[in-house]
Amino acid sequence: MTAKLTAAFIALVLFVCVPDAAWSQVEVQAGRDSTSIGKLKITGYPYIFYTPEIEFALGGAVILSMPLSADTNVKASNAMISGYYSQKHSYDIFLNPEFFLGEDKYYIGLSVDFFRYVDKYWGIGNNTPDLDSADYVRKIFWTNLEVDVRTWGPLKIGINYDLNYTEIVERGSNELLLSGEAPGSDGGLTSGLGLVLFADTRNSAFYSSRGGYYKLSFLHAMPWLGSDYTFSRWILDLRQYIQLSDPLILAVQGYGSLVTGDTPFYLYPAIGGDTKGIYFNAKEAF
């Protein structure tokens, strides 16, 4: 389990345990009046977690939410700012604003992430070597911009741009990285454009109790965009939320990812990764 997945789990525990009043800022109300439109609401939470790679870490997140429509079916535009720092000097600063505009006809989402992470690399595939030490350290700056337009019902079609700059700052005694055998062992820049099919029928971006989130995205990194690598990535992310009772909610997710071409090792699908694009692939906690 990676640090970010662990953090997401602890955030989920805090979400369940924190009194309802602390979260009322981000819940979808039964109706909106004119005084609530354009009104900024702020909430937040701290978290602490532990992983063998980075040891104990302390962090927190702030969520800003602003409804721009009187229609409660239109989710409030929002932004999340989060970060943590660990005993092993790993850190993460993440920003994710989302805008639902024109009565939900347009969607604009931006993700910006900067982090230093102590990780392990054992190789790719099932027949990986038995390394004495798999540790290494990387720094990453990543950003992704997505713009979607509603075309039919809840279905939106859009484009996205993805940029990732990775620096391998410490290889330790990892033989695969020291020998250069691993693709992308020197880090580098990836830059790509892609297409998105997206439908979001959730009643809330943060506290969903019904509806679904369905996204198919394709990205192609190319040298003419400045990328050091040429590869393609497909991601299918399907989520469904079912309210069994109040407050019991069943959340189901199916997630699949595929990369082809000259893909650096740190962008391969990873078990226990996240969906912000750093690993490009893997499972996100609800």
Tab-separated table of C-alpha atoms in Angstrom:
chain	number	residue	atom	x	y	z
A	1	MET	CA	0.000	0.000	0.000
A	2	THR	CA	1.482	3.326	-1.007
A	3	ALA	CA	1.539	6.410	1.164
A	4	LYS	CA	-1.173	8.114	-0.834
A	5	LEU	CA	-3.541	5.158	-0.662
A	6	THR	CA	-2.899	4.918	3.089
A	7	ALA	CA	-3.614	8.621	3.428
A	8	ALA	CA	-6.855	8.192	1.520
A	9	PHE	CA	-7.872	5.359	3.876
A	10	ILE	CA	-7.166	7.431	6.981
A	11	ALA	CA	-9.023	10.372	5.472
A	12	LEU	CA	-11.965	8.009	4.967
A	13	VAL	CA	-11.814	6.973	8.652
A	14	LEU	CA	-11.753	10.621	9.697
A	15	PHE	CA	-14.666	11.274	7.342
A	16	VAL	CA	-16.722	8.655	9.151
A	17	CYS	CA	-15.649	9.684	12.647
A	18	VAL	CA	-15.740	13.484	12.431
A	19	PRO	CA	-19.070	14.990	13.552
A	20	ASP	CA	-21.586	15.729	10.818
A	21	ALA	CA	-21.374	19.465	11.447
A	22	ALA	CA	-17.758	19.536	10.335
A	23	TRP	CA	-18.735	18.187	6.911
A	24	SER	CA	-21.979	20.053	6.358
A	25	GLN	CA	-20.051	22.622	4.325
A	26	VAL	CA	-19.515	20.172	1.468
A	27	GLU	CA	-22.766	18.238	1.488
A	28	VAL	CA	-25.341	18.858	-1.216
A	29	GLN	CA	-28.344	20.585	0.336
A	30	ALA	CA	-31.962	19.781	-0.530
A	31	GLY	CA	-32.209	23.092	-2.339
A	32	ARG	CA	-30.223	26.226	-3.061
A	33	ASP	CA	-31.442	29.760	-2.715
A	34	SER	CA	-29.973	32.822	-4.353
A	35	THR	CA	-27.932	33.707	-1.248
A	36	SER	CA	-25.936	30.454	-1.461
A	37	ILE	CA	-24.899	30.909	-5.101
A	38	GLY	CA	-21.358	32.210	-5.307
A	39	LYS	CA	-20.811	31.805	-1.559
A	40	LEU	CA	-17.484	30.216	-0.641
A	41	LYS	CA	-17.560	27.398	1.902
A	42	ILE	CA	-14.426	25.981	3.516
A	43	THR	CA	-13.768	22.799	5.456
A	44	GLY	CA	-10.720	20.674	6.209
A	45	TYR	CA	-9.236	17.738	8.070
A	46	PRO	CA	-5.835	16.552	9.367
A	47	TYR	CA	-4.438	13.058	8.895
A	48	ILE	CA	-1.522	10.918	10.018
A	49	PHE	CA	-0.303	7.666	8.463
A	50	TYR	CA	2.601	5.244	8.380
A	51	THR	CA	4.242	3.180	5.635
A	52	PRO	CA	7.531	1.230	5.729
A	53	GLU	CA	8.923	3.408	2.904
A	54	ILE	CA	8.387	6.865	4.399
A	55	GLU	CA	7.536	5.959	8.046
A	56	PHE	CA	5.206	8.330	9.915
A	57	ALA	CA	3.740	11.296	8.044
A	58	LEU	CA	1.524	14.154	9.093
A	59	GLY	CA	-0.654	16.099	6.706
A	60	GLY	CA	-3.925	17.827	6.093
A	61	ALA	CA	-6.348	19.012	3.443
A	62	VAL	CA	-8.571	22.034	2.888
A	63	ILE	CA	-11.655	21.879	0.649
A	64	LEU	CA	-13.168	25.006	-0.866
A	65	SER	CA	-16.628	24.780	-2.424
A	66	MET	CA	-18.756	27.355	-4.272
A	67	PRO	CA	-22.111	26.611	-5.971
A	68	LEU	CA	-22.515	28.525	-9.224
A	69	SER	CA	-26.031	27.343	-10.063
A	70	ALA	CA	-29.409	27.221	-8.288
A	71	ASP	CA	-29.914	23.730	-9.765
A	72	THR	CA	-28.935	21.141	-7.128
A	73	ASN	CA	-28.156	18.672	-9.930
A	74	VAL	CA	-25.173	20.888	-10.819
A	75	LYS	CA	-22.304	20.140	-8.459
A	76	ALA	CA	-20.602	23.041	-6.734
A	77	SER	CA	-17.280	24.117	-8.181
A	78	ASN	CA	-14.551	23.186	-5.724
A	79	ALA	CA	-10.856	22.977	-4.994
A	80	MET	CA	-8.837	20.690	-2.749
A	81	ILE	CA	-5.434	21.661	-1.340
A	82	SER	CA	-3.573	18.944	0.533
A	83	GLY	CA	-0.101	18.034	1.681
A	84	TYR	CA	1.998	15.953	4.067
A	85	TYR	CA	5.562	15.589	5.360
A	86	SER	CA	7.164	12.374	6.640
A	87	GLN	CA	10.039	11.208	8.827
A	88	LYS	CA	11.957	10.110	5.718
A	89	HIS	CA	11.626	13.625	4.250
A	90	SER	CA	8.981	12.585	1.777
A	91	TYR	CA	6.438	15.288	1.075
A	92	ASP	CA	3.507	16.036	-1.196
A	93	ILE	CA	1.736	19.277	-2.136
A	94	PHE	CA	-1.397	18.780	-4.228
A	95	LEU	CA	-3.926	21.207	-5.739
A	96	ASN	CA	-7.078	20.129	-7.588
A	97	PRO	CA	-9.660	22.784	-8.616
A	98	GLU	CA	-12.773	21.693	-10.559
A	99	PHE	CA	-15.276	23.990	-12.256
A	100	PHE	CA	-18.814	23.023	-13.309
A	101	LEU	CA	-19.933	25.858	-15.580
A	102	GLY	CA	-22.879	26.817	-17.794
A	103	GLU	CA	-25.430	24.751	-15.829
A	104	ASP	CA	-23.012	21.797	-16.028
A	105	LYS	CA	-22.491	22.074	-19.780
A	106	TYR	CA	-18.780	22.653	-19.320
A	107	TYR	CA	-16.258	21.007	-17.007
A	108	ILE	CA	-12.716	22.249	-16.342
A	109	GLY	CA	-10.432	20.293	-14.056
A	110	LEU	CA	-6.821	21.021	-13.131
A	111	SER	CA	-4.451	18.898	-11.056
A	112	VAL	CA	-1.045	20.094	-9.890
A	113	ASP	CA	1.203	17.916	-7.739
A	114	PHE	CA	4.750	18.279	-6.465
A	115	PHE	CA	6.264	15.610	-4.267
A	116	ARG	CA	9.382	13.790	-3.106
A	117	TYR	CA	8.871	10.112	-2.422
A	118	VAL	CA	10.985	7.289	-1.028
A	119	ASP	CA	9.927	4.215	-2.986
A	120	LYS	CA	10.955	0.715	-4.063
A	121	TYR	CA	11.401	-0.647	-7.570
A	122	TRP	CA	11.621	-4.405	-8.098
A	123	GLY	CA	11.217	-4.498	-11.860
A	124	ILE	CA	8.324	-4.984	-14.284
A	125	GLY	CA	6.262	-8.132	-14.682
A	126	ASN	CA	6.125	-11.434	-12.847
A	127	ASN	CA	9.747	-12.558	-13.211
A	128	THR	CA	11.524	-9.791	-11.333
A	129	PRO	CA	15.030	-10.305	-9.867
A	130	ASP	CA	15.691	-10.712	-6.137
A	131	LEU	CA	17.383	-7.414	-5.295
A	132	ASP	CA	19.351	-6.758	-2.132
A	133	SER	CA	17.912	-3.259	-2.045
A	134	ALA	CA	15.034	-1.899	-4.131
A	135	ASP	CA	14.992	1.560	-2.556
A	136	TYR	CA	15.192	4.758	-4.569
A	137	VAL	CA	13.976	8.368	-4.264
A	138	ARG	CA	12.235	10.451	-6.890
A	139	LYS	CA	10.926	13.996	-7.182
A	140	ILE	CA	7.981	14.706	-9.461
A	141	PHE	CA	6.150	17.731	-10.755
A	142	TRP	CA	2.924	16.727	-12.457
A	143	THR	CA	0.031	18.675	-13.909
A	144	ASN	CA	-3.044	17.705	-15.896
A	145	LEU	CA	-5.628	19.976	-17.507
A	146	GLU	CA	-8.970	18.626	-18.718
A	147	VAL	CA	-11.737	20.515	-20.547
A	148	ASP	CA	-15.033	18.755	-21.340
A	149	VAL	CA	-18.251	19.827	-23.081
A	150	ARG	CA	-21.634	18.120	-22.587
A	151	THR	CA	-22.889	16.648	-25.851
A	152	TRP	CA	-25.805	14.325	-25.015
A	153	GLY	CA	-27.513	13.808	-21.669
A	154	PRO	CA	-24.781	13.647	-19.007
A	155	LEU	CA	-22.133	12.595	-21.553
A	156	LYS	CA	-19.247	14.993	-22.003
A	157	ILE	CA	-16.453	14.862	-24.599
A	158	GLY	CA	-13.202	16.649	-23.987
A	159	ILE	CA	-9.454	16.908	-24.274
A	160	ASN	CA	-6.718	16.743	-21.698
A	161	TYR	CA	-3.065	17.711	-21.489
A	162	ASP	CA	-0.688	15.877	-19.168
A	163	LEU	CA	2.844	16.888	-18.172
A	164	ASN	CA	5.133	14.955	-15.842
A	165	TYR	CA	8.712	15.841	-14.929
A	166	THR	CA	10.448	13.191	-12.843
A	167	GLU	CA	13.923	13.342	-11.326
A	168	ILE	CA	15.502	10.211	-9.841
A	169	VAL	CA	17.437	11.888	-7.030
A	170	GLU	CA	18.762	8.776	-5.268
A	171	ARG	CA	19.250	5.297	-6.722
A	172	GLY	CA	20.774	3.770	-3.592
A	173	SER	CA	22.055	0.313	-4.443
A	174	ASN	CA	19.153	-0.555	-6.741
A	175	GLU	CA	20.866	-2.567	-9.488
A	176	LEU	CA	18.138	-1.985	-12.078
A	177	LEU	CA	18.405	1.791	-11.768
A	178	LEU	CA	22.189	1.947	-11.448
A	179	SER	CA	22.658	-0.174	-14.585
A	180	GLY	CA	20.132	1.838	-16.593
A	181	GLU	CA	18.238	-1.374	-17.341
A	182	ALA	CA	14.954	0.108	-16.170
A	183	PRO	CA	13.206	2.246	-18.820
A	184	GLY	CA	13.228	5.815	-17.523
A	185	SER	CA	15.957	5.188	-14.925
A	186	ASP	CA	17.277	8.704	-15.567
A	187	GLY	CA	13.854	10.292	-15.146
A	188	GLY	CA	12.787	12.885	-17.703
A	189	LEU	CA	9.836	14.757	-19.113
A	190	THR	CA	6.613	13.310	-20.498
A	191	SER	CA	4.118	15.539	-22.292
A	192	GLY	CA	0.971	14.329	-23.994
A	193	LEU	CA	-2.475	15.165	-25.354
A	194	GLY	CA	-5.551	13.013	-25.189
A	195	LEU	CA	-9.311	12.571	-25.496
A	196	VAL	CA	-11.902	12.008	-22.768
A	197	LEU	CA	-15.402	10.514	-22.609
A	198	PHE	CA	-16.910	11.485	-19.272
A	199	ALA	CA	-20.273	11.231	-17.508
A	200	ASP	CA	-20.756	12.302	-13.897
A	201	THR	CA	-24.190	11.829	-12.332
A	202	ARG	CA	-23.051	11.936	-8.675
A	203	ASN	CA	-25.001	14.224	-6.370
A	204	SER	CA	-21.770	15.494	-4.781
A	205	ALA	CA	-18.097	15.592	-5.710
A	206	PHE	CA	-16.971	14.763	-2.147
A	207	TYR	CA	-19.906	13.083	-0.395
A	208	SER	CA	-21.653	11.021	-3.048
A	209	SER	CA	-24.689	9.023	-2.000
A	210	ARG	CA	-26.164	8.262	-5.420
A	211	GLY	CA	-25.283	8.395	-9.097
A	212	GLY	CA	-22.110	7.400	-10.879
A	213	TYR	CA	-18.791	8.534	-12.307
A	214	TYR	CA	-17.786	7.040	-15.656
A	215	LYS	CA	-14.655	8.044	-17.541
A	216	LEU	CA	-12.663	6.684	-20.460
A	217	SER	CA	-9.491	8.623	-21.247
A	218	PHE	CA	-6.721	8.253	-23.806
A	219	LEU	CA	-3.375	10.038	-23.734
A	220	HIS	CA	-0.474	9.994	-26.198
A	221	ALA	CA	2.925	11.440	-25.235
A	222	MET	CA	4.920	12.727	-28.211
A	223	PRO	CA	8.348	14.326	-28.834
A	224	TRP	CA	6.838	17.318	-30.656
A	225	LEU	CA	5.206	18.253	-27.338
A	226	GLY	CA	8.598	18.098	-25.635
A	227	SER	CA	8.255	14.548	-24.303
A	228	ASP	CA	11.381	12.434	-23.812
A	229	TYR	CA	9.249	9.306	-24.264
A	230	THR	CA	6.647	8.198	-26.817
A	231	PHE	CA	3.827	6.096	-25.410
A	232	SER	CA	0.062	5.777	-25.116
A	233	ARG	CA	-2.107	5.310	-22.045
A	234	TRP	CA	-5.723	4.174	-21.694
A	235	ILE	CA	-7.703	4.481	-18.447
A	236	LEU	CA	-11.231	3.244	-17.737
A	237	ASP	CA	-12.692	4.359	-14.404
A	238	LEU	CA	-16.243	3.288	-13.473
A	239	ARG	CA	-17.837	4.094	-10.099
A	240	GLN	CA	-21.369	3.669	-8.804
A	241	TYR	CA	-22.869	4.943	-5.546
A	242	ILE	CA	-25.985	3.336	-4.056
A	243	GLN	CA	-27.670	4.602	-0.885
A	244	LEU	CA	-28.813	1.480	0.959
A	245	SER	CA	-30.090	3.461	3.940
A	246	ASP	CA	-29.298	6.666	5.782
A	247	PRO	CA	-26.298	6.964	6.196
A	248	LEU	CA	-25.215	3.604	4.687
A	249	ILE	CA	-23.864	3.966	1.116
A	250	LEU	CA	-22.480	1.239	-1.126
A	251	ALA	CA	-19.675	2.406	-3.449
A	252	VAL	CA	-18.475	0.104	-6.237
A	253	GLN	CA	-15.546	0.785	-8.569
A	254	GLY	CA	-14.025	-0.898	-11.578
A	255	TYR	CA	-10.658	0.408	-12.797
A	256	GLY	CA	-8.450	-0.601	-15.701
A	257	SER	CA	-5.294	0.869	-17.224
A	258	LEU	CA	-3.103	0.040	-20.190
A	259	VAL	CA	0.158	1.599	-21.368
A	260	THR	CA	1.983	0.855	-24.620
A	261	GLY	CA	5.193	2.125	-26.167
A	262	ASP	CA	8.317	3.589	-24.594
A	263	THR	CA	6.890	4.110	-21.110
A	264	PRO	CA	9.182	4.994	-18.161
A	265	PHE	CA	8.992	2.506	-15.301
A	266	TYR	CA	7.482	4.985	-12.827
A	267	LEU	CA	4.453	5.483	-15.094
A	268	TYR	CA	3.588	1.809	-15.467
A	269	PRO	CA	0.357	0.563	-13.858
A	270	ALA	CA	1.066	0.011	-10.172
A	271	ILE	CA	-0.890	-1.931	-7.579
A	272	GLY	CA	-1.763	0.436	-4.763
A	273	GLY	CA	-1.073	3.586	-6.765
A	274	ASP	CA	-3.429	6.506	-7.250
A	275	THR	CA	-5.515	8.070	-9.995
A	276	LYS	CA	-3.993	11.511	-10.092
A	277	GLY	CA	-1.756	10.529	-12.977
A	278	ILE	CA	1.491	10.171	-11.070
A	279	TYR	CA	1.473	6.423	-11.550
A	280	PHE	CA	-1.148	6.865	-14.258
A	281	ASN	CA	-2.903	3.807	-13.038
A	282	ALA	CA	-4.196	1.929	-10.089
A	283	LYS	CA	-6.953	1.972	-7.626
A	284	GLU	CA	-8.352	4.973	-5.824
A	285	ALA	CA	-10.010	4.678	-2.472
A	286	PHE	CA	-13.571	5.961	-2.399
